[in-house]
Amino acid sequence: MKRLIAPFLFSLSALALAQPAAPVKVDQAWLRPSVQGQATTGAYMTLTAAEPLTLIGASSPAAGSVELHQMQMQGDVMRMRPVDTLALAPNRPVQLAPGGYHLMLMQPRTPFRTGTQVPLTLRFRDAKGAERTLDLSVPVAISAPGGAAVPEHKH
Ligand SMILES: [Cu+2]
């Protein structure tokens, strides 16, 4: 019996230790393709949280780092700045889109080709201060799913 019980107990404790996935619905995710040597490219999506959450970061094995950015008009000029966090109120969709908030993949390890998928992990903090993550596979495309192509923004 011991041989059967031990693996069972192990799997139970592994389950108990596993982080619950962040309760966020992700719609219309896409990542702009990049060419060889391109330093950055943007990822866009709509996030709808089921409970109060704050997006605190992101990472991808396919990029050197991932930053949260915001594009804003300053006078006549569109400027981009890194932002540390993005608060998500329950059931209020927040759009990451060209011209607004976006995730910037820095130093792609290889060019992102249209039609492929890139793994992206989002990190959130919940109302209790606990960290929750969400693993995504984001399609590389020249436009939002079902949308028109959007001109690339320059940094
Ligand atoms: Cu950016």
CSV table of C-alpha atoms and ligand atoms in Angstrom, one decimal:
chain,number,residue,atom,x,y,z
A,1,MET,CA,0.0,0.0,0.0
A,2,LYS,CA,2.8,2.4,0.9
A,3,ARG,CA,4.0,2.6,-2.7
A,4,LEU,CA,0.5,3.6,-3.9
A,5,ILE,CA,-0.1,6.1,-1.1
A,6,ALA,CA,3.2,8.0,-1.4
A,7,PRO,CA,2.7,9.3,-5.0
A,8,PHE,CA,-0.9,10.2,-4.2
A,9,LEU,CA,0.1,12.3,-1.3
A,10,PHE,CA,2.8,14.0,-3.3
A,11,SER,CA,0.4,15.0,-6.1
A,12,LEU,CA,-2.0,16.4,-3.5
A,13,SER,CA,0.6,18.6,-2.0
A,14,ALA,CA,1.8,19.7,-5.4
A,15,LEU,CA,-1.8,20.8,-6.2
A,16,ALA,CA,-2.0,22.7,-2.9
A,17,LEU,CA,1.2,24.6,-3.7
A,18,ALA,CA,0.3,25.5,-7.2
A,19,GLN,CA,-0.6,29.1,-7.7
A,20,PRO,CA,-4.2,29.6,-8.8
A,21,ALA,CA,-4.3,31.2,-12.2
A,22,ALA,CA,-5.3,34.8,-12.3
A,23,PRO,CA,-9.1,35.2,-13.0
A,24,VAL,CA,-8.7,37.3,-16.1
A,25,LYS,CA,-10.4,36.8,-19.5
A,26,VAL,CA,-8.1,37.7,-22.4
A,27,ASP,CA,-9.7,38.6,-25.7
A,28,GLN,CA,-8.3,39.6,-29.1
A,29,ALA,CA,-4.6,39.1,-28.2
A,30,TRP,CA,-2.1,39.7,-30.9
A,31,LEU,CA,1.6,40.4,-31.2
A,32,ARG,CA,3.1,42.5,-34.0
A,33,PRO,CA,5.6,40.6,-36.1
A,34,SER,CA,9.3,41.7,-35.9
A,35,VAL,CA,12.2,41.5,-38.3
A,36,GLN,CA,15.7,40.3,-37.7
A,37,GLY,CA,17.5,42.9,-35.5
A,38,GLN,CA,14.3,44.7,-34.4
A,39,ALA,CA,14.7,45.8,-30.8
A,40,THR,CA,11.0,45.9,-29.7
A,41,THR,CA,7.5,44.9,-30.8
A,42,GLY,CA,4.1,45.4,-29.2
A,43,ALA,CA,1.6,43.0,-27.8
A,44,TYR,CA,-2.1,44.0,-27.5
A,45,MET,CA,-5.2,42.4,-25.9
A,46,THR,CA,-8.3,43.1,-23.9
A,47,LEU,CA,-8.2,42.1,-20.3
A,48,THR,CA,-11.3,41.6,-18.2
A,49,ALA,CA,-10.7,40.7,-14.5
A,50,ALA,CA,-13.3,38.9,-12.4
A,51,GLU,CA,-11.9,40.4,-9.2
A,52,PRO,CA,-9.8,43.5,-8.4
A,53,LEU,CA,-6.3,42.8,-9.9
A,54,THR,CA,-3.3,44.9,-10.8
A,55,LEU,CA,-1.1,43.9,-13.7
A,56,ILE,CA,2.4,44.2,-12.3
A,57,GLY,CA,4.5,42.7,-15.1
A,58,ALA,CA,5.0,40.3,-17.8
A,59,SER,CA,7.7,38.0,-19.2
A,60,SER,CA,8.3,35.8,-22.2
A,61,PRO,CA,11.0,33.2,-22.9
A,62,ALA,CA,11.0,34.7,-26.5
A,63,ALA,CA,12.1,38.2,-25.4
A,64,GLY,CA,14.9,39.7,-23.2
A,65,SER,CA,12.2,41.5,-21.2
A,66,VAL,CA,8.6,42.7,-21.4
A,67,GLU,CA,7.6,46.2,-20.3
A,68,LEU,CA,4.2,47.8,-19.8
A,69,HIS,CA,4.0,51.0,-21.8
A,70,GLN,CA,1.5,53.8,-22.3
A,71,MET,CA,1.2,56.0,-25.4
A,72,GLN,CA,-0.2,59.4,-24.7
A,73,MET,CA,-0.6,62.6,-26.7
A,74,GLN,CA,1.5,65.4,-25.2
A,75,GLY,CA,0.5,68.5,-27.2
A,76,ASP,CA,0.9,67.3,-30.8
A,77,VAL,CA,3.3,64.6,-30.1
A,78,MET,CA,2.5,60.9,-29.3
A,79,ARG,CA,4.9,59.8,-26.5
A,80,MET,CA,5.4,56.5,-24.9
A,81,ARG,CA,6.4,55.9,-21.3
A,82,PRO,CA,6.9,52.8,-19.2
A,83,VAL,CA,4.3,52.4,-16.5
A,84,ASP,CA,4.8,50.1,-13.4
A,85,THR,CA,1.3,48.8,-13.0
A,86,LEU,CA,-2.2,48.8,-14.5
A,87,ALA,CA,-5.2,48.4,-12.2
A,88,LEU,CA,-8.1,46.2,-13.4
A,89,ALA,CA,-11.5,46.8,-11.9
A,90,PRO,CA,-13.8,43.7,-11.9
A,91,ASN,CA,-15.7,43.2,-15.1
A,92,ARG,CA,-14.4,46.4,-16.7
A,93,PRO,CA,-12.6,45.4,-19.9
A,94,VAL,CA,-9.2,47.2,-20.2
A,95,GLN,CA,-7.8,47.5,-23.7
A,96,LEU,CA,-4.1,47.2,-24.5
A,97,ALA,CA,-4.1,48.6,-28.0
A,98,PRO,CA,-1.9,50.6,-30.4
A,99,GLY,CA,-2.0,54.2,-29.3
A,100,GLY,CA,-2.7,53.3,-25.6
A,101,TYR,CA,-1.5,50.8,-23.1
A,102,HIS,CA,0.6,47.9,-24.6
A,103,LEU,CA,3.1,45.3,-23.6
A,104,MET,CA,6.5,45.9,-25.2
A,105,LEU,CA,8.6,42.9,-25.9
A,106,MET,CA,12.2,44.0,-25.7
A,107,GLN,CA,15.0,42.3,-27.6
A,108,PRO,CA,13.1,39.4,-29.3
A,109,ARG,CA,15.3,36.4,-29.3
A,110,THR,CA,14.3,35.5,-32.9
A,111,PRO,CA,12.0,37.4,-35.3
A,112,PHE,CA,8.3,36.9,-34.5
A,113,ARG,CA,6.8,35.6,-37.7
A,114,THR,CA,3.1,36.1,-38.7
A,115,GLY,CA,1.1,32.9,-38.0
A,116,THR,CA,3.2,31.7,-35.1
A,117,GLN,CA,2.4,31.9,-31.4
A,118,VAL,CA,4.6,33.5,-28.7
A,119,PRO,CA,4.3,32.5,-25.0
A,120,LEU,CA,3.7,35.4,-22.7
A,121,THR,CA,3.1,35.2,-18.9
A,122,LEU,CA,1.2,38.1,-17.2
A,123,ARG,CA,1.8,38.7,-13.5
A,124,PHE,CA,-0.9,40.2,-11.4
A,125,ARG,CA,-1.3,41.2,-7.7
A,126,ASP,CA,-4.7,40.4,-6.2
A,127,ALA,CA,-6.5,42.3,-3.5
A,128,LYS,CA,-4.7,40.3,-0.7
A,129,GLY,CA,-1.3,41.2,-2.2
A,130,ALA,CA,-0.7,37.7,-3.5
A,131,GLU,CA,0.9,37.3,-6.9
A,132,ARG,CA,-1.1,35.4,-9.6
A,133,THR,CA,0.1,34.6,-13.1
A,134,LEU,CA,-1.6,33.9,-16.4
A,135,ASP,CA,0.2,32.0,-19.2
A,136,LEU,CA,-0.8,33.0,-22.7
A,137,SER,CA,0.1,32.0,-26.2
A,138,VAL,CA,-0.2,35.1,-28.3
A,139,PRO,CA,-0.7,34.9,-32.1
A,140,VAL,CA,1.7,36.9,-34.2
A,141,ALA,CA,-0.4,39.0,-36.6
A,142,ILE,CA,-0.3,42.3,-38.4
A,143,SER,CA,-3.6,43.4,-36.9
A,144,ALA,CA,-6.0,42.6,-34.1
A,145,PRO,CA,-8.0,39.4,-34.8
A,146,GLY,CA,-10.8,40.5,-37.2
A,147,GLY,CA,-9.5,44.1,-37.3
A,148,ALA,CA,-7.7,46.3,-39.8
A,149,ALA,CA,-3.9,46.6,-39.8
A,150,VAL,CA,-2.7,49.4,-37.5
A,151,PRO,CA,0.4,51.4,-38.3
A,152,GLU,CA,3.3,50.6,-36.2
A,153,HIS,CA,4.2,53.2,-33.5
A,154,LYS,CA,7.7,54.4,-33.3
A,155,HIS,CA,9.7,54.7,-30.1
B,1,CU,CU,6.0,50.6,-26.3
